[in-house]
CSV table of C-alpha atoms and ligand atoms in Angstrom, one decimal:
chain,number,residue,atom,x,y,z
A,8,MET,CA,112.3,148.2,105.0
A,9,SER,CA,113.3,147.8,108.7
A,10,ASP,CA,116.9,147.6,109.5
A,11,ALA,CA,118.0,143.9,110.0
A,12,GLY,CA,118.1,143.1,113.7
A,13,GLU,CA,116.0,145.9,115.0
A,14,PHE,CA,112.7,145.1,116.6
A,15,PRO,CA,110.1,147.5,115.1
A,16,ALA,CA,109.2,150.2,117.6
A,17,VAL,CA,106.0,151.0,115.8
A,18,GLY,CA,104.0,148.7,113.5
A,19,ARG,CA,103.6,149.4,109.8
A,20,PRO,CA,100.3,149.5,107.9
A,21,THR,CA,99.3,146.4,106.1
A,22,GLY,CA,99.0,148.0,102.7
A,23,GLU,CA,102.6,149.2,102.9
A,24,LEU,CA,103.9,145.8,104.0
A,25,LEU,CA,102.0,144.0,101.2
A,26,ASP,CA,103.2,146.5,98.6
A,27,GLU,CA,106.8,146.1,99.7
A,28,LEU,CA,106.6,142.3,99.6
A,29,ARG,CA,104.9,142.1,96.3
A,30,ALA,CA,107.5,144.4,94.7
A,31,GLU,CA,110.4,142.5,96.3
A,32,ARG,CA,109.0,139.1,95.5
A,33,ALA,CA,108.7,140.0,91.8
A,34,GLY,CA,112.4,139.5,91.6
A,35,ASP,CA,112.4,136.1,93.3
A,36,LEU,CA,112.8,132.8,91.5
A,37,ASP,CA,109.6,132.1,89.7
A,38,TRP,CA,108.9,128.4,90.1
A,39,ARG,CA,105.8,128.6,87.8
A,40,SER,CA,108.1,129.4,84.9
A,41,GLY,CA,109.4,125.9,84.6
A,42,ARG,CA,112.9,127.2,85.0
A,43,ALA,CA,113.4,126.1,88.5
A,44,PHE,CA,114.3,122.5,89.4
A,45,SER,CA,114.1,121.9,93.1
A,46,LEU,CA,112.5,123.1,96.3
A,47,VAL,CA,109.1,123.7,94.7
A,48,TYR,CA,107.2,121.1,92.6
A,49,ASN,CA,105.3,122.9,89.8
A,50,VAL,CA,102.0,121.1,89.3
A,51,ASP,CA,100.9,123.6,86.7
A,52,ASP,CA,97.3,123.2,87.7
A,53,PRO,CA,95.7,126.5,88.6
A,54,GLU,CA,92.5,124.8,90.0
A,55,LEU,CA,94.5,122.6,92.4
A,56,GLU,CA,96.6,125.6,93.5
A,57,ALA,CA,93.4,127.7,94.1
A,58,LEU,CA,92.0,124.8,96.2
A,59,GLN,CA,95.2,124.7,98.2
A,60,HIS,CA,95.1,128.4,98.9
A,61,GLU,CA,91.5,128.2,100.0
A,62,VAL,CA,91.9,125.3,102.4
A,63,ALA,CA,95.2,126.7,103.8
A,64,SER,CA,93.6,130.0,104.7
A,65,MET,CA,90.5,128.2,106.0
A,66,PHE,CA,92.6,126.3,108.6
A,67,LEU,CA,95.4,128.8,108.9
A,68,HIS,CA,95.1,129.3,112.7
A,69,GLU,CA,94.0,125.8,113.8
A,70,ASN,CA,96.4,123.6,115.8
A,71,ALA,CA,96.3,119.8,115.6
A,72,LEU,CA,98.3,119.4,118.8
A,73,ASN,CA,95.1,118.2,120.4
A,74,PRO,CA,93.2,116.8,117.4
A,75,PHE,CA,90.0,116.4,119.4
A,76,ARG,CA,89.6,120.1,119.7
A,77,TYR,CA,89.5,120.7,115.9
A,78,VAL,CA,87.4,117.8,114.7
A,79,THR,CA,87.5,118.7,111.0
A,80,LEU,CA,91.3,118.5,111.1
A,81,LEU,CA,91.0,115.2,113.0
A,82,ARG,CA,88.7,113.8,110.3
A,83,MET,CA,90.9,115.0,107.5
A,84,GLU,CA,94.0,113.6,109.1
A,85,SER,CA,92.3,110.2,109.8
A,86,GLU,CA,91.1,110.0,106.2
A,87,LEU,CA,94.4,111.0,104.9
A,88,LEU,CA,96.2,108.4,106.9
A,89,GLY,CA,93.7,105.8,105.6
A,90,MET,CA,94.4,106.8,102.0
A,91,VAL,CA,98.1,106.7,102.5
A,92,ARG,CA,98.0,103.2,104.2
A,93,SER,CA,96.0,101.8,101.4
A,94,LEU,CA,98.3,103.4,98.7
A,95,PHE,CA,101.4,101.8,100.2
A,96,GLY,CA,99.9,98.7,101.9
A,97,ALA,CA,101.3,100.0,105.2
A,98,GLY,CA,100.2,98.7,108.6
A,99,ALA,CA,100.5,102.2,110.2
A,100,ALA,CA,101.0,105.7,108.9
A,101,GLY,CA,101.6,109.1,110.5
A,102,LEU,CA,102.2,112.6,109.4
A,103,SER,CA,105.2,114.8,110.0
A,104,SER,CA,106.4,118.3,108.9
A,105,GLY,CA,108.7,117.0,106.2
A,106,GLY,CA,111.2,114.4,105.0
A,107,THR,CA,113.7,115.2,107.6
A,108,GLU,CA,111.3,114.8,110.5
A,109,SER,CA,110.0,111.5,109.0
A,110,ILE,CA,113.6,110.3,108.8
A,111,PHE,CA,114.3,111.4,112.3
A,112,LEU,CA,111.3,109.4,113.5
A,113,ALA,CA,112.5,106.3,111.6
A,114,VAL,CA,116.0,106.5,113.1
A,115,GLN,CA,114.6,107.1,116.6
A,116,THR,CA,112.3,104.1,116.2
A,117,ALA,CA,115.3,102.0,115.1
A,118,ARG,CA,117.5,103.2,117.9
A,119,ASP,CA,114.8,102.4,120.5
A,120,GLU,CA,114.2,98.9,118.9
A,121,ALA,CA,117.9,98.3,119.1
A,122,ALA,CA,118.0,99.4,122.8
A,123,ALA,CA,115.2,97.0,123.5
A,124,ARG,CA,117.4,94.1,122.3
A,125,GLY,CA,120.3,95.4,124.4
A,126,VAL,CA,122.2,97.5,121.8
A,127,PHE,CA,123.1,100.8,123.3
A,128,ASP,CA,125.8,101.9,120.8
A,129,PRO,CA,123.7,101.7,117.6
A,130,GLU,CA,124.8,102.3,114.1
A,131,LEU,CA,123.1,103.1,110.8
A,132,LEU,CA,124.2,101.7,107.4
A,133,CYS,CA,123.4,103.5,104.2
A,134,ALA,CA,124.8,104.3,100.8
A,135,SER,CA,126.9,107.5,100.5
A,136,THR,CA,124.1,108.9,98.3
A,137,ALA,CA,121.6,108.9,101.2
A,138,HIS,CA,120.1,112.2,102.0
A,139,PRO,CA,121.9,114.4,104.6
A,140,ALA,CA,118.8,114.0,106.8
A,141,PHE,CA,120.4,110.7,107.9
A,142,PRO,CA,123.7,112.0,109.2
A,143,LYS,CA,121.7,114.8,110.8
A,144,ALA,CA,119.3,112.4,112.5
A,145,CYS,CA,122.3,110.3,113.6
A,146,LYS,CA,124.0,113.3,115.1
A,147,TYR,CA,121.0,114.4,117.0
A,148,LEU,CA,119.9,111.0,118.2
A,149,GLY,CA,123.3,109.5,119.2
A,150,VAL,CA,123.5,106.9,116.4
A,151,GLU,CA,126.8,106.2,114.5
A,152,PHE,CA,126.4,107.1,110.9
A,153,ARG,CA,128.2,104.6,108.5
A,154,PRO,CA,127.9,105.6,104.8
A,155,LEU,CA,129.1,103.0,102.3
A,156,PRO,CA,130.5,103.6,98.8
A,157,VAL,CA,128.0,103.0,96.0
A,158,GLY,CA,128.6,100.7,93.0
A,159,GLY,CA,129.5,102.0,89.5
A,160,ASP,CA,125.8,102.4,88.7
A,161,GLY,CA,125.3,104.9,91.6
A,162,ARG,CA,123.3,102.4,93.6
A,163,ALA,CA,124.0,101.0,97.0
A,164,ASP,CA,126.3,98.0,96.8
A,165,PRO,CA,124.7,95.0,98.7
A,166,ASN,CA,128.1,93.4,99.1
A,167,ARG,CA,129.4,96.3,101.1
A,168,PHE,CA,126.3,96.1,103.4
A,169,ALA,CA,126.7,92.4,103.9
A,170,GLU,CA,130.3,93.0,105.0
A,171,ALA,CA,129.5,96.0,107.2
A,172,ILE,CA,126.4,94.8,109.0
A,173,SER,CA,127.0,93.9,112.7
A,174,ASP,CA,125.1,93.3,115.9
A,175,ARG,CA,125.1,97.1,116.4
A,176,THR,CA,123.3,97.8,113.2
A,177,ALA,CA,120.0,99.4,114.2
A,178,LEU,CA,118.9,100.4,110.7
A,179,VAL,CA,119.7,99.6,107.1
A,180,VAL,CA,118.7,102.4,104.7
A,181,ALA,CA,117.8,102.3,101.0
A,182,SER,CA,116.8,105.3,98.9
A,183,ALA,CA,113.9,105.2,96.4
A,184,PRO,CA,115.3,107.1,94.6
A,185,SER,CA,118.5,108.8,95.8
A,186,TYR,CA,118.4,112.6,95.5
A,187,PRO,CA,121.8,113.0,93.6
A,188,PHE,CA,121.3,110.5,90.8
A,189,GLY,CA,117.6,109.5,91.0
A,190,VAL,CA,118.4,105.8,91.1
A,191,ILE,CA,116.6,103.2,93.3
A,192,ASP,CA,118.9,101.2,95.6
A,193,PRO,CA,118.6,97.4,95.4
A,194,VAL,CA,115.9,97.3,98.2
A,195,THR,CA,115.3,93.5,98.0
A,196,ASP,CA,118.9,92.8,98.7
A,197,LEU,CA,119.4,95.4,101.4
A,198,ALA,CA,116.1,94.4,103.2
A,199,ALA,CA,117.2,90.7,103.1
A,200,ILE,CA,120.6,91.6,104.6
A,201,ALA,CA,118.8,93.6,107.4
A,202,SER,CA,116.2,90.9,108.0
A,203,SER,CA,118.8,88.1,108.3
A,204,ALA,CA,120.7,90.2,110.8
A,205,GLY,CA,117.4,90.7,112.8
A,206,THR,CA,117.4,94.4,112.2
A,207,LEU,CA,115.2,97.0,110.5
A,208,CYS,CA,115.2,98.4,107.0
A,209,HIS,CA,114.0,101.9,106.1
A,210,VAL,CA,113.3,103.0,102.5
A,211,ASP,CA,113.7,106.7,102.1
A,212,ALA,CA,111.1,107.4,99.5
A,213,CYS,CA,110.7,111.0,100.5
A,214,LEU,CA,111.4,112.0,97.0
A,215,GLY,CA,109.8,109.2,95.0
A,216,GLY,CA,107.1,107.9,97.3
A,217,TYR,CA,104.1,109.6,95.7
A,218,LEU,CA,105.3,109.2,92.2
A,219,LEU,CA,106.5,105.6,92.1
A,220,PRO,CA,103.1,103.9,92.5
A,221,PHE,CA,101.8,105.9,89.5
A,222,TRP,CA,105.0,105.5,87.5
A,223,GLU,CA,104.5,101.7,87.9
A,224,ARG,CA,100.8,102.0,86.9
A,225,LEU,CA,101.9,103.8,83.7
A,226,GLY,CA,103.9,100.7,82.8
A,227,GLU,CA,107.3,102.1,83.6
A,228,PRO,CA,109.9,99.6,85.0
A,229,VAL,CA,110.1,100.2,88.7
A,230,PRO,CA,112.4,97.9,90.8
A,231,PRO,CA,110.8,96.6,94.0
A,232,TRP,CA,111.0,99.2,96.7
A,233,ASP,CA,108.0,99.2,99.0
A,234,PHE,CA,106.3,96.9,101.6
A,235,ARG,CA,105.9,94.2,99.0
A,236,VAL,CA,109.6,93.6,99.6
A,237,GLU,CA,110.0,91.3,102.6
A,238,GLY,CA,112.1,92.9,105.3
A,239,VAL,CA,111.2,96.6,104.6
A,240,THR,CA,110.0,97.8,107.9
A,241,SER,CA,109.5,101.6,107.4
A,242,ILE,CA,109.1,104.1,104.5
A,243,SER,CA,109.3,107.8,104.4
A,244,ALA,CA,107.3,109.6,101.6
A,245,ASP,CA,106.8,113.3,101.3
A,246,VAL,CA,103.4,114.7,100.4
A,247,HIS,CA,105.1,118.1,99.8
A,248,LYS,CA,107.2,116.6,97.0
A,249,TYR,CA,105.5,114.4,94.3
A,250,GLY,CA,102.4,114.3,96.5
A,251,TYR,CA,102.0,117.9,95.2
A,252,CYS,CA,100.9,119.6,98.4
A,253,PHE,CA,102.5,122.8,99.5
A,254,LYS,CA,105.3,122.6,102.1
A,255,GLY,CA,105.1,121.1,105.6
A,256,VAL,CA,103.8,117.6,105.2
A,257,SER,CA,105.4,114.2,104.9
A,258,THR,CA,104.3,110.6,105.9
A,259,ILE,CA,106.1,108.0,107.9
A,260,LEU,CA,104.8,104.5,107.3
A,261,TYR,CA,105.4,101.2,109.1
A,262,ARG,CA,104.8,97.7,108.2
A,263,ASP,CA,103.7,97.0,111.8
A,264,ARG,CA,101.7,99.1,114.2
A,265,ASP,CA,104.0,98.0,117.1
A,266,LEU,CA,107.0,99.7,115.5
A,267,GLN,CA,105.1,103.0,115.2
A,268,GLN,CA,104.4,102.9,118.9
A,269,ARG,CA,108.1,103.7,119.5
A,270,GLN,CA,107.2,107.2,118.3
A,271,LEU,CA,104.5,107.6,120.9
A,272,PHE,CA,105.3,110.2,123.7
A,273,MET,CA,103.0,110.5,126.7
A,274,TYR,CA,103.7,112.7,129.7
A,275,ASP,CA,101.6,113.7,132.6
A,276,SER,CA,104.2,114.4,135.3
A,277,TRP,CA,103.6,118.1,135.2
A,278,PRO,CA,100.6,120.2,136.3
A,279,GLY,CA,99.3,120.9,132.7
A,280,GLY,CA,97.4,117.6,132.0
A,281,LEU,CA,98.2,114.7,129.8
A,282,TYR,CA,100.5,115.5,126.8
A,283,ALA,CA,100.5,112.9,124.0
A,284,SER,CA,102.1,113.1,120.7
A,285,MET,CA,103.3,110.8,117.8
A,286,SER,CA,106.0,113.0,116.2
A,287,ALA,CA,108.7,115.5,117.0
A,288,ALA,CA,106.4,118.5,116.7
A,289,GLY,CA,104.2,119.8,119.5
A,290,THR,CA,102.0,122.4,117.9
A,291,ARG,CA,101.0,121.1,114.5
A,292,PRO,CA,99.7,123.7,112.0
A,293,GLY,CA,96.4,123.0,110.3
A,294,PRO,CA,97.2,124.0,106.7
A,295,PRO,CA,99.5,121.1,105.8
A,296,ILE,CA,96.9,118.6,107.0
A,297,ALA,CA,94.1,120.3,105.2
A,298,GLY,CA,96.3,120.8,102.1
A,299,ALA,CA,97.4,117.2,101.9
A,300,TRP,CA,93.9,115.9,102.4
A,301,ALA,CA,92.4,118.3,99.8
A,302,THR,CA,95.2,117.6,97.3
A,303,MET,CA,94.8,113.8,97.5
A,304,THR,CA,91.0,113.9,97.6
A,305,HIS,CA,90.9,116.2,94.6
A,306,LEU,CA,93.5,114.5,92.5
A,307,GLY,CA,92.7,110.9,93.3
A,308,GLU,CA,94.4,108.1,91.4
A,309,SER,CA,93.4,109.5,88.0
A,310,GLY,CA,94.8,112.9,88.8
A,311,TYR,CA,98.1,111.5,90.1
A,312,LEU,CA,98.3,109.3,86.9
A,313,ARG,CA,97.7,112.3,84.7
A,314,LEU,CA,100.5,114.3,86.5
A,315,ALA,CA,102.8,111.3,86.4
A,316,GLU,CA,102.3,111.1,82.7
A,317,ARG,CA,103.3,114.8,82.4
A,318,VAL,CA,106.4,114.1,84.5
A,319,ARG,CA,107.2,111.2,82.2
A,320,THR,CA,106.9,113.4,79.1
A,321,ALA,CA,109.2,116.0,80.6
A,322,THR,CA,111.7,113.3,81.7
A,323,ARG,CA,111.8,111.7,78.3
A,324,GLY,CA,112.2,115.0,76.6
A,325,PHE,CA,115.0,116.3,78.9
A,326,ARG,CA,116.9,113.0,78.8
A,327,SER,CA,116.7,112.5,75.0
A,328,GLY,CA,117.7,116.2,74.6
A,329,ILE,CA,120.8,115.7,76.8
A,330,ASP,CA,121.6,112.4,75.1
A,331,GLY,CA,121.6,114.2,71.8
A,332,ILE,CA,124.2,116.8,72.8
A,333,ASP,CA,127.8,115.8,72.3
A,334,GLY,CA,130.1,116.2,75.3
A,335,ILE,CA,127.6,115.7,78.1
A,336,ARG,CA,125.7,112.8,79.5
A,337,VAL,CA,123.2,111.8,82.2
A,338,THR,CA,125.0,110.3,85.2
A,339,SER,CA,124.0,106.6,86.0
A,340,ASP,CA,120.7,105.4,84.6
A,341,PRO,CA,118.0,107.2,86.6
A,342,ASP,CA,114.9,105.2,87.5
A,343,LEU,CA,112.7,108.3,87.8
A,344,SER,CA,112.5,112.0,86.9
A,345,VAL,CA,115.4,113.2,89.0
A,346,PHE,CA,119.0,113.0,87.8
A,347,GLU,CA,122.4,114.6,87.3
A,348,PHE,CA,124.1,115.4,84.0
A,349,GLY,CA,127.7,116.3,83.5
A,350,ALA,CA,130.7,116.2,81.2
A,351,ASP,CA,130.9,112.9,79.3
A,352,PRO,CA,134.4,111.6,80.0
A,353,GLU,CA,134.2,109.4,76.9
A,354,SER,CA,133.6,112.3,74.5
A,355,SER,CA,136.4,114.1,72.6
A,356,THR,CA,134.5,117.4,73.2
A,357,PRO,CA,135.9,119.0,76.4
A,358,VAL,CA,133.0,120.4,78.5
A,359,ASP,CA,133.3,122.5,81.7
A,360,ILE,CA,129.9,121.6,83.2
A,361,GLY,CA,130.2,124.5,85.8
A,362,ALA,CA,130.6,126.9,82.9
A,363,VAL,CA,127.6,125.3,81.2
A,364,GLY,CA,125.6,125.9,84.4
A,365,ASP,CA,126.7,129.6,84.3
A,366,VAL,CA,125.5,130.1,80.7
A,367,MET,CA,122.2,128.4,81.6
A,368,ASP,CA,121.9,130.7,84.6
A,369,ASP,CA,122.4,133.7,82.3
A,370,ARG,CA,119.6,132.4,80.2
A,371,GLY,CA,117.3,132.2,83.2
A,372,TRP,CA,117.5,128.5,84.1
A,373,ASN,CA,118.3,127.7,87.7
A,374,LEU,CA,120.1,124.3,87.7
A,375,ASP,CA,121.5,123.1,91.1
A,376,ARG,CA,125.2,122.3,91.2
A,377,GLN,CA,126.4,118.9,92.5
A,378,GLN,CA,130.0,117.8,92.8
A,379,GLY,CA,129.7,115.9,89.5
A,380,GLY,CA,127.4,118.0,87.4
A,381,LEU,CA,124.1,119.8,87.2
A,382,HIS,CA,120.9,118.5,89.0
A,383,VAL,CA,117.5,118.2,87.4
A,384,MET,CA,114.2,117.4,89.2
A,385,LEU,CA,111.2,117.4,86.9
A,386,SER,CA,107.7,118.4,87.8
A,387,PRO,CA,104.6,118.2,85.6
A,388,GLY,CA,105.1,121.8,84.5
A,389,HIS,CA,108.4,121.0,82.9
A,390,ASP,CA,106.7,119.4,80.0
A,391,ARG,CA,106.1,122.9,78.6
A,392,VAL,CA,109.8,123.9,78.5
A,393,VAL,CA,111.5,120.8,77.0
A,394,ASP,CA,112.3,122.4,73.7
A,395,ALA,CA,113.5,125.7,75.2
A,396,PHE,CA,115.7,123.8,77.7
A,397,VAL,CA,117.3,121.5,75.1
A,398,SER,CA,118.0,124.4,72.7
A,399,ASP,CA,119.6,126.6,75.4
A,400,LEU,CA,121.6,123.6,76.7
A,401,GLY,CA,122.9,122.8,73.2
A,402,ASP,CA,124.0,126.5,72.9
A,403,ALA,CA,125.6,126.5,76.4
A,404,VAL,CA,127.6,123.3,75.7
A,405,ALA,CA,128.7,124.6,72.3
A,406,ASP,CA,129.6,128.0,73.5
A,407,HIS,CA,130.7,128.1,77.2
A,408,GLY,CA,133.6,130.0,78.6
A,409,GLN,CA,135.3,129.8,82.0
A,410,ALA,CA,133.2,128.7,85.0
A,411,ARG,CA,132.5,131.4,87.5
A,412,GLY,CA,132.9,128.9,90.3
A,413,GLY,CA,129.5,129.2,91.9
A,414,GLY,CA,128.7,127.3,95.1
A,415,LEU,CA,127.4,123.8,95.5
A,416,ALA,CA,124.8,124.8,98.0
A,417,TYR,CA,121.8,122.5,98.5
A,418,GLY,CA,120.7,124.0,101.8
A,419,GLY,CA,121.6,127.1,103.7
A,420,VAL,CA,121.7,128.7,107.1
A,421,VAL,CA,120.3,132.1,108.0
A,422,GLU,CA,122.9,133.9,110.2
A,423,SER,CA,121.6,135.4,113.4
B,517,LIG,C1,115.7,111.4,99.0
B,517,LIG,C2,115.4,112.5,100.0
B,517,LIG,N1,115.2,112.2,101.3
B,517,LIG,C3,114.9,113.2,102.3
B,517,LIG,C4,114.7,114.5,101.9
B,517,LIG,C5,114.5,115.5,103.0
B,517,LIG,O1,113.2,116.1,102.8
B,517,LIG,P1,112.9,117.5,103.5
B,517,LIG,O2,113.7,118.5,102.8
B,517,LIG,O3,111.4,117.6,103.2
B,517,LIG,O4,113.2,117.5,104.9
B,517,LIG,C6,114.9,114.8,100.5
B,517,LIG,C7,114.7,116.2,100.1
B,517,LIG,O5,114.9,116.6,99.0
B,517,LIG,C8,115.2,113.9,99.6
B,517,LIG,O6,115.3,114.1,98.3
């Protein structure tokens, strides 16, 4: 291994590098095992995975910065956007590198819409459960971030929004669902509040966007959250989450094409020719476009339904298993396959949920810690581990010691 921080004086042979990485990676978290709960969505479909590897390597070096140079990428992107528009009934759709970039674009569009009506000190209203991409976008884009407390059910409280909204509100945000508790905010109410104040409403469906349409088609109760709700002006939905593509691709959707035009950047006041782009990225890698196109084309509605059914089986199994263990409970009443569970304050059995997480870690589970408990995000592959999880969790709750006090990290920074 090279010393950290030293630029290699001489290159190393490929075989040696690959051997080193293979050996090191063998100790990394194995997301295919069903014992990891975030960051990677385990589709448990070797054929789809092989297809993704193939198309990613096929387009590994292509750049979609100028889509007219790589016409196969152009065709795939156009078809992909058509599929996405029809799935969500959107007026316009675009790609980005991930949920955070899609959210940045929605906030930038809202900021510029507000400026067009004379608001130069814009603010954004959301529930305190909204993803950190919102305060981050606000920080970068000069928008005041105003998170509001949620109600007892973990959902945004429309009364708080009605009180807080002002002439300066550039964007009202709802989550479908929120990351911490997996609950869908009351989108109809929030969109109506935004619309009667003459402002925009964004639904952050980064997490649920590509699962909710199929969840609904399975007959599950799904509260209104998409463009069928009047007043919803934009939606973010990540293909690299429940869209089941590998990382690097999200979609940003608008009800109206005019709104999307706020993202357009064109520049020719330099000697290098016309530069035009619709998102924050300049160079755009080929693999996410090819991967998203191939994934959606291969799965189709029937494939997404099949996978949604597996997620539902896993969700039912995990939830009923947790419900059956005295001393713990699922927080709120999640609408989807993402949730928190923690100590049940109404139970006479005292449970230190951090210590339960430690025992689960020791047994090879990798549950993320939140302030109020442990976080679960279920993929299709989790339907294989329901019994093992519930059995280990039962043991961990019955027999836990002192919490080791592990961190609450959701994201991290590499020091340089
Ligand atoms: C609800 C929600 N919004 C936004 C994001 C941000 O997505 P990304 O990590 O792809 O930038 C996430 C990520 O988990 C999320 O759960």
